[in-house]
Short mmCIF file of C-alpha atoms in Angstrom, two decimals:
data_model
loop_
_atom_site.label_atom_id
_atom_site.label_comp_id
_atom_site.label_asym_id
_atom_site.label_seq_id
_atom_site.Cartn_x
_atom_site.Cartn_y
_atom_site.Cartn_z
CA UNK F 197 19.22 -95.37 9.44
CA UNK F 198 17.50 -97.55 6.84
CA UNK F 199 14.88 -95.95 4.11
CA UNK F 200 12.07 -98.06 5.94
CA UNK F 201 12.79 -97.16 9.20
CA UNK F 202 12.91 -93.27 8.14
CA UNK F 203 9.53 -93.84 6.66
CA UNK F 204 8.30 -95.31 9.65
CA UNK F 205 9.17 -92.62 12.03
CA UNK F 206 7.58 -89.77 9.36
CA UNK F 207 4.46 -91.94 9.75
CA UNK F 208 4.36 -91.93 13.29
CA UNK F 209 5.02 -88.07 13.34
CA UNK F 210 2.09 -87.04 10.49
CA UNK F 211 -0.07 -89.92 12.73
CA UNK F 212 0.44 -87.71 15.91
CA UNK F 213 0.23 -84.60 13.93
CA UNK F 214 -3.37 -85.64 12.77
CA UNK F 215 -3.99 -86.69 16.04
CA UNK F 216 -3.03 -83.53 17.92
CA UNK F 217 -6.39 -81.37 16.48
CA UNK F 218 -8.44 -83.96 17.98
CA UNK F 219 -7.04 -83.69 21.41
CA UNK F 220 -6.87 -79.58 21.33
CA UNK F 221 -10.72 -80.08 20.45
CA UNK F 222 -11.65 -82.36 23.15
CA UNK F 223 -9.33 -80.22 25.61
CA UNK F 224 -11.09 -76.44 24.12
CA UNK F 225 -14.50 -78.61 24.85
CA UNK F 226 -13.42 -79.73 28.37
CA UNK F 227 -12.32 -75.69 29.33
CA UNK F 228 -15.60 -74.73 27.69
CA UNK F 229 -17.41 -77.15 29.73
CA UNK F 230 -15.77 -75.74 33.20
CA UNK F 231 -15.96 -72.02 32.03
CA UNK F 232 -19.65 -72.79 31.55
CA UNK F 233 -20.16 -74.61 35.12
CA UNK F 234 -18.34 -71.89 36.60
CA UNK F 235 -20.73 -69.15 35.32
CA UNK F 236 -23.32 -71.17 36.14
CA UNK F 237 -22.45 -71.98 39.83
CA UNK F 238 -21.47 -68.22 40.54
CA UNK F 239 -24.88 -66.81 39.02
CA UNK F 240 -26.84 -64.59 40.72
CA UNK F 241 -30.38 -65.23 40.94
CA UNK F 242 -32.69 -62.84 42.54
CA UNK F 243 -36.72 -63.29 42.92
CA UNK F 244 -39.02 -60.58 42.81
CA UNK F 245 -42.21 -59.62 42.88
CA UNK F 246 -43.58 -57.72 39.00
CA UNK F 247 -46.96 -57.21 38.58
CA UNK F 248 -48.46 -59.51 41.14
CA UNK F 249 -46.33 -62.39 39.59
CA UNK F 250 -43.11 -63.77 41.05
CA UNK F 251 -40.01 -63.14 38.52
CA UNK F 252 -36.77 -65.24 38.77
CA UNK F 253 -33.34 -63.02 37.26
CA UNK F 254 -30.31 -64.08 36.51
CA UNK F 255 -27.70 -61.57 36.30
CA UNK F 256 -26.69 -58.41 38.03
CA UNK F 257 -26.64 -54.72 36.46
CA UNK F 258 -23.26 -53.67 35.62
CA UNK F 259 -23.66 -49.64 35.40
CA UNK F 260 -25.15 -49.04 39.40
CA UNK F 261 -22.24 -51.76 40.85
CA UNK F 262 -19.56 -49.90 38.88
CA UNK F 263 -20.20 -46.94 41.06
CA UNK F 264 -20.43 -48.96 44.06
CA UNK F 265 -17.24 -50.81 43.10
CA UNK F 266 -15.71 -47.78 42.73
CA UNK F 267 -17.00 -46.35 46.19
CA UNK F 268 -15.20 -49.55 47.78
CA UNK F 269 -12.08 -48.76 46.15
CA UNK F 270 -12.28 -45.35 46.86
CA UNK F 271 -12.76 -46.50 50.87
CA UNK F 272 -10.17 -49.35 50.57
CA UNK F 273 -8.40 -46.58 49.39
CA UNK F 274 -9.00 -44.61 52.26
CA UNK F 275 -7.80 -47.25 54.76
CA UNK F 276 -4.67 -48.17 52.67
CA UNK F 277 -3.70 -44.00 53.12
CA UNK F 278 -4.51 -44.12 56.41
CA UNK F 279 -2.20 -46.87 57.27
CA UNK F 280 0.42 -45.25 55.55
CA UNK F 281 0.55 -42.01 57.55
CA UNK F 282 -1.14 -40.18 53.82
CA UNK F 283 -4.34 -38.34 55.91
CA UNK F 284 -4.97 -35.79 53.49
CA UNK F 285 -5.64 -38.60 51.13
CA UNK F 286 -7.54 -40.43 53.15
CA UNK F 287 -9.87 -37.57 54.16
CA UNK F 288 -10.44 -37.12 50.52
CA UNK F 289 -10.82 -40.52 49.16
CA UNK F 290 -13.43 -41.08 51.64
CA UNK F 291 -15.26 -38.21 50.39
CA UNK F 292 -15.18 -39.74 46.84
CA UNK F 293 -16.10 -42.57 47.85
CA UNK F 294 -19.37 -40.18 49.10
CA UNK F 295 -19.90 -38.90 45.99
CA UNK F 296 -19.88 -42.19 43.98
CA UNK F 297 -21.85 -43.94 46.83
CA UNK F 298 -24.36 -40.95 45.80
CA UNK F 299 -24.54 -41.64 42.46
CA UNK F 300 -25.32 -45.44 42.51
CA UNK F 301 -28.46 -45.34 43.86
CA UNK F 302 -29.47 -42.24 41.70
CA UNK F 303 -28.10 -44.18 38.19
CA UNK F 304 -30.16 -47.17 39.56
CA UNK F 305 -33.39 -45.17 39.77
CA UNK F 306 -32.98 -43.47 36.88
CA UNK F 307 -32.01 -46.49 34.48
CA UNK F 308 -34.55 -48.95 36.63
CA UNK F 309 -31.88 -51.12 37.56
CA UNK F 310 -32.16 -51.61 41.02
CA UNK F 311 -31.81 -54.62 42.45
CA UNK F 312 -31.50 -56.81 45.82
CA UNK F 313 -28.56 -57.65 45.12
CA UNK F 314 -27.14 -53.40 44.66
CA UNK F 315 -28.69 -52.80 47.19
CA UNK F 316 -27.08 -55.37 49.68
CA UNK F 317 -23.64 -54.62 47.74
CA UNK F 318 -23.92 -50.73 48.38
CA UNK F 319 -24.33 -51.73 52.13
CA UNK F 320 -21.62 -53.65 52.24
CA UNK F 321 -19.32 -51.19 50.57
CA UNK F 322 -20.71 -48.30 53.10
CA UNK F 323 -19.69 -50.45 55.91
CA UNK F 324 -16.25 -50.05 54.77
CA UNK F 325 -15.75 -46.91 53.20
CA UNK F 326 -18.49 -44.99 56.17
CA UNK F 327 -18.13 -47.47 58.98
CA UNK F 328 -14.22 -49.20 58.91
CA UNK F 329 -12.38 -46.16 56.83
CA UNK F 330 -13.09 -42.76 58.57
CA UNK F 331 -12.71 -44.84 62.49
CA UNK F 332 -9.10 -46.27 60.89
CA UNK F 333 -7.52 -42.98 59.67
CA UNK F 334 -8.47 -40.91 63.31
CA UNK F 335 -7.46 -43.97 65.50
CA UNK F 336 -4.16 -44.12 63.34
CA UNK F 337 -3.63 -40.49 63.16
CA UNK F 338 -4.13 -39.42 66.67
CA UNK F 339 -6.37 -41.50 68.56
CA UNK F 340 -3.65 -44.33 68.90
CA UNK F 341 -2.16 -41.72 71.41
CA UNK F 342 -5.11 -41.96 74.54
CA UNK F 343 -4.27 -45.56 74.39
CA UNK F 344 -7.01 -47.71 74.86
CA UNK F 345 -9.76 -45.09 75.06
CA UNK F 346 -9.31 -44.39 71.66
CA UNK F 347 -9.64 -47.87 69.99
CA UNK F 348 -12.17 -48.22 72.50
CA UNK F 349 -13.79 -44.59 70.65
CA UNK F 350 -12.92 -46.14 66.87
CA UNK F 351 -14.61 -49.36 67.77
CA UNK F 352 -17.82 -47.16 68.96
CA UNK F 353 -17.77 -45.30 65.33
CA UNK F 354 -17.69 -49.01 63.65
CA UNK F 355 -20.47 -50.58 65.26
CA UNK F 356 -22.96 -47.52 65.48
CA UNK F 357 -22.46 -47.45 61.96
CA UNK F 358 -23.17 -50.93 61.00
CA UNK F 359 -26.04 -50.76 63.17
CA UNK F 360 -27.18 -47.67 61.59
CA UNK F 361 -27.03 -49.69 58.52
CA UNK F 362 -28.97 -52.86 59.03
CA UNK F 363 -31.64 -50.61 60.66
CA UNK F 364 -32.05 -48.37 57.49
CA UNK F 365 -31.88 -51.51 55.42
CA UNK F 366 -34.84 -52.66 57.63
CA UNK F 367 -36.08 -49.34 57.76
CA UNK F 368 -36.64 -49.12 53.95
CA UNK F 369 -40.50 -47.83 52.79
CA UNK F 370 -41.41 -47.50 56.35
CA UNK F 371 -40.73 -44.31 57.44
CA UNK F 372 -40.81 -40.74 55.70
CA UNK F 373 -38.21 -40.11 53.23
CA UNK F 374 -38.13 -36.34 53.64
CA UNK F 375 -36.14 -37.21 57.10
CA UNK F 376 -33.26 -39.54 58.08
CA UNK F 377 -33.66 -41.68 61.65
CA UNK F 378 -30.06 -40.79 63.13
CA UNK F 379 -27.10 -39.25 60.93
CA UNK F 380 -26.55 -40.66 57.81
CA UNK F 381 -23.47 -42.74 57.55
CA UNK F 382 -22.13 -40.94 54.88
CA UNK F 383 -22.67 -37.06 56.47
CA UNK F 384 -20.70 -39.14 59.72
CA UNK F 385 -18.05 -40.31 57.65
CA UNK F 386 -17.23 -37.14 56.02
CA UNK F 387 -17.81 -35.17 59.68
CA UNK F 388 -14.81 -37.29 60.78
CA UNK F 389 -12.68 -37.01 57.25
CA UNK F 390 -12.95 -33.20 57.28
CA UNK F 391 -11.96 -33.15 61.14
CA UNK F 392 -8.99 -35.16 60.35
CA UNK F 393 -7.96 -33.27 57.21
CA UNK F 394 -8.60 -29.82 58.84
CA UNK F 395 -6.31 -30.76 62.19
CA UNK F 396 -3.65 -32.87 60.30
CA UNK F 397 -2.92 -29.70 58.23
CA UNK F 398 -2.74 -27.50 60.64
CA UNK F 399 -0.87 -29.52 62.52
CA UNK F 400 -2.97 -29.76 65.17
CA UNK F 401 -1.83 -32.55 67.88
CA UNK F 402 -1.96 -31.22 71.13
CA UNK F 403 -3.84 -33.26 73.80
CA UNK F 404 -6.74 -30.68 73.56
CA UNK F 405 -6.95 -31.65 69.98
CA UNK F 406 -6.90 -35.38 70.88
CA UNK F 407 -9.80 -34.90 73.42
CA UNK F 408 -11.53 -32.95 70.39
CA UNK F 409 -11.10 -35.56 68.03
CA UNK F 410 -12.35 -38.22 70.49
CA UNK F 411 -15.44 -36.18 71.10
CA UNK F 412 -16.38 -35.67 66.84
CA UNK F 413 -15.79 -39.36 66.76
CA UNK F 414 -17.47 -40.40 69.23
CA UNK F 415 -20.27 -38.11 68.90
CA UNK F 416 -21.07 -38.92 65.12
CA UNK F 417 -20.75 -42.52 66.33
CA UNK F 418 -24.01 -42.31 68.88
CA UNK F 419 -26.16 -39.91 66.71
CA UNK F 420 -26.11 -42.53 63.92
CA UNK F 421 -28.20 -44.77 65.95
CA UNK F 422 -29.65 -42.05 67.88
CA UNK F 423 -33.45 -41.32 66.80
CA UNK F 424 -32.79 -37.41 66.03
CA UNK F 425 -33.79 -36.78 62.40
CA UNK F 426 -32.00 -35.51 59.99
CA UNK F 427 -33.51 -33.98 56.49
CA UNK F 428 -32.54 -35.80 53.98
CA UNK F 429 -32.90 -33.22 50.80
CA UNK F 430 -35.17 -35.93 48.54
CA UNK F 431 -37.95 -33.80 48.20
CA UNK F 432 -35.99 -31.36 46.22
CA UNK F 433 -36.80 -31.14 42.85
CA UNK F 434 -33.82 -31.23 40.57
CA UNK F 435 -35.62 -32.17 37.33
CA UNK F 436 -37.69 -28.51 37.91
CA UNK F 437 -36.91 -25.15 36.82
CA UNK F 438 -35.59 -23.01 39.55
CA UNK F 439 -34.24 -18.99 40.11
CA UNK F 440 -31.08 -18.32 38.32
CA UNK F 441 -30.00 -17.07 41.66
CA UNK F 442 -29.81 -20.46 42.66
CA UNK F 443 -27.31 -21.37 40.29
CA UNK F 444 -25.29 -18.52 41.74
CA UNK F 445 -25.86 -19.42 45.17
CA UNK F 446 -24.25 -23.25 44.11
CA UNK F 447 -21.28 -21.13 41.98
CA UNK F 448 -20.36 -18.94 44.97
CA UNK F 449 -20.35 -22.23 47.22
CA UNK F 450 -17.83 -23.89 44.93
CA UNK F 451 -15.77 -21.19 44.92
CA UNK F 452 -15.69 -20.59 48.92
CA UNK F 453 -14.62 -24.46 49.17
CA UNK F 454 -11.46 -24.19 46.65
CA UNK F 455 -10.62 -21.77 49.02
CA UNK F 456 -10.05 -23.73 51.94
CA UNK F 457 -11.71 -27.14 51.12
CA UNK F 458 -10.51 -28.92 54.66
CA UNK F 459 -11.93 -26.24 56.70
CA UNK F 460 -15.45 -25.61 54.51
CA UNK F 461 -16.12 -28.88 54.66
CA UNK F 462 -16.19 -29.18 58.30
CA UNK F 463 -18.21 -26.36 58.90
CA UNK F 464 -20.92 -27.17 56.53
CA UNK F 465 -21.01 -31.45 57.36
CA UNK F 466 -20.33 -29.87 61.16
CA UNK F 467 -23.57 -27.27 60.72
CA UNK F 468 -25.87 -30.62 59.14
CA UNK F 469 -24.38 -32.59 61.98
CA UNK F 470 -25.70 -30.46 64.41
CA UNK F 471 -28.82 -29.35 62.75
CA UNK F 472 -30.35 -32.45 63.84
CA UNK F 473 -30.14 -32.09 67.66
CA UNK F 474 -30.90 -27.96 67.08
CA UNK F 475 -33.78 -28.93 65.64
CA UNK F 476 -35.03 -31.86 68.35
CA UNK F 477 -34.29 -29.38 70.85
CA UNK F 478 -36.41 -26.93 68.52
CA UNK F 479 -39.61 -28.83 68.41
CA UNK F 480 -39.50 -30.02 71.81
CA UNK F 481 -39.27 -26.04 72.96
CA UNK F 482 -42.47 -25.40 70.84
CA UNK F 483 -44.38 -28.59 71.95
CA UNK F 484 -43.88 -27.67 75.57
CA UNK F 485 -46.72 -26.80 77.82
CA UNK F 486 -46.68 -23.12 78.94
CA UNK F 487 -45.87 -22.36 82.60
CA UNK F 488 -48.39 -21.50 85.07
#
């Protein structure tokens, strides 16, 4: 190869060298450019109403959807254990997935971050881990074996709760928030989790148990979007001082659900479950006209 023809072919490499920075730039402005019209075109916007004036935000609030993101893991979770034959873990998970679903509506209040679009999130993720979760783990752990009475029964539990969703979405600032219309989703949800936990461990598959198991599920189902109400504990005062027997009271209750957690936590969700109807029954008894 001749001297000129080596020189030539250094040229053209240094020319395509100081060409290449120029490319990278327009290509790093071109990714920009999408990454930008991406986060654009996936913004939430939400309008609300501040001080008599209409506000436009763009954004959501990270802290309250973490613990509603974590809820909907927690019930994915749930449905994922169920399938798998893991009940235990599926009764529990969905009981996580109660506490967090707790706590995002509290962090929201007290950090003023709520939002339409938290709230229609933390319905969404309810639906799941309250509604499609606790119906999944008792069809697949025992109601599978009535056949099509109990799919018929886990198809109930679903739709009574996603009714008794949309009507406390639609329900919201209307009515008294010292009671609950129908059983909380949730206190459902964790009525059927502690059934199946409790049974599961003790082994507990004899048809009796199926007809049992039909009945809790079914029953929770129709008292969701019954109108029996059900207190719903926000009147306490937890920012108030209270009797250090109280503390106590909350100590002694931990330690009485380490002992057996399964079984404790069916009799106290199964005692609120059926405080609402002892109650209705209650208050009708003491409204009734005396005889003769």
């Amino acid at each position: 190869m001749s001297q000129d023809s080596r020189n030539t072919e250094h040229d053209i490499h240094r020319d395509g060298a100081q060409a290449d920075p120029a490319t990278s730039k327009d290509e790093r402005s071109d990714e920009e450019d999408l990454a930008a019209a991406f986060v654009r075109e996936t913004e939430v916007v939400e309008e609300s109403i501040e001080d008599g004036k209409k506000v436009r935000r763009r954004g959501i609030y990270l802290l309250p959807n973490l613990f509603t993101t974590s809820a909907l893991f927690a019930g994915f979770f749930s449905v994922v254990a169920g399938i798998n034959g893991d009940f235990t873990a599926a009764a529990v998970a969905i009981f996580i997935a109660m506490v967090l679903d707790g706590l995002d509506g509290r962090v929201a209040r007290l950090t003023n971050t709520q939002s339409a679009f938290g709230a229609e999130y933390d319905s969404l993720s309810d639906m799941l881990s309250f509604g499609v979760a606790p119906a999944l783990v008792a069809f697949t752990w025992i109601l599978q074996d009535i056949g099509k009475t109990g799919w018929v029964v886990a198809f109930l539990y679903v739709a009574c709760a996603a009714l008794r969703l949309a009507r406390f979405n639609v329900q919201i600032g209307s009515v008294d928030k010292k009671w609950f219309i129908g059983l909380p989703s949730p206190s459902a949800a964790a009525f059927v989790a502690a059934s199946v936990w409790t049974f599961h461990s003790f082994d507990a598959e004899a048809f009796g148990f199926k007809l049992l198991m039909m009945f809790v599920v079914a029953a929770a189902g129709v008292l969701m979007v019954s109108n029996i109400r059900y207190y719903s504990f926000k009147d306490i005062d937890l920012k108030g001082p209270v009797p250090f027997v109280v503390l106590l009271a909350i100590v002694l209750g931990f330690v009485v659900i380490s002992v057996e957690p399964s079984v404790m936590l069916l009799l106290l969700f199964g005692a609120y479950v059926a405080s609402g109807p002892t109650l209705a029954i209650m208050r009708k008894m003491r409204h009734a006209p005396p005889e003769g």
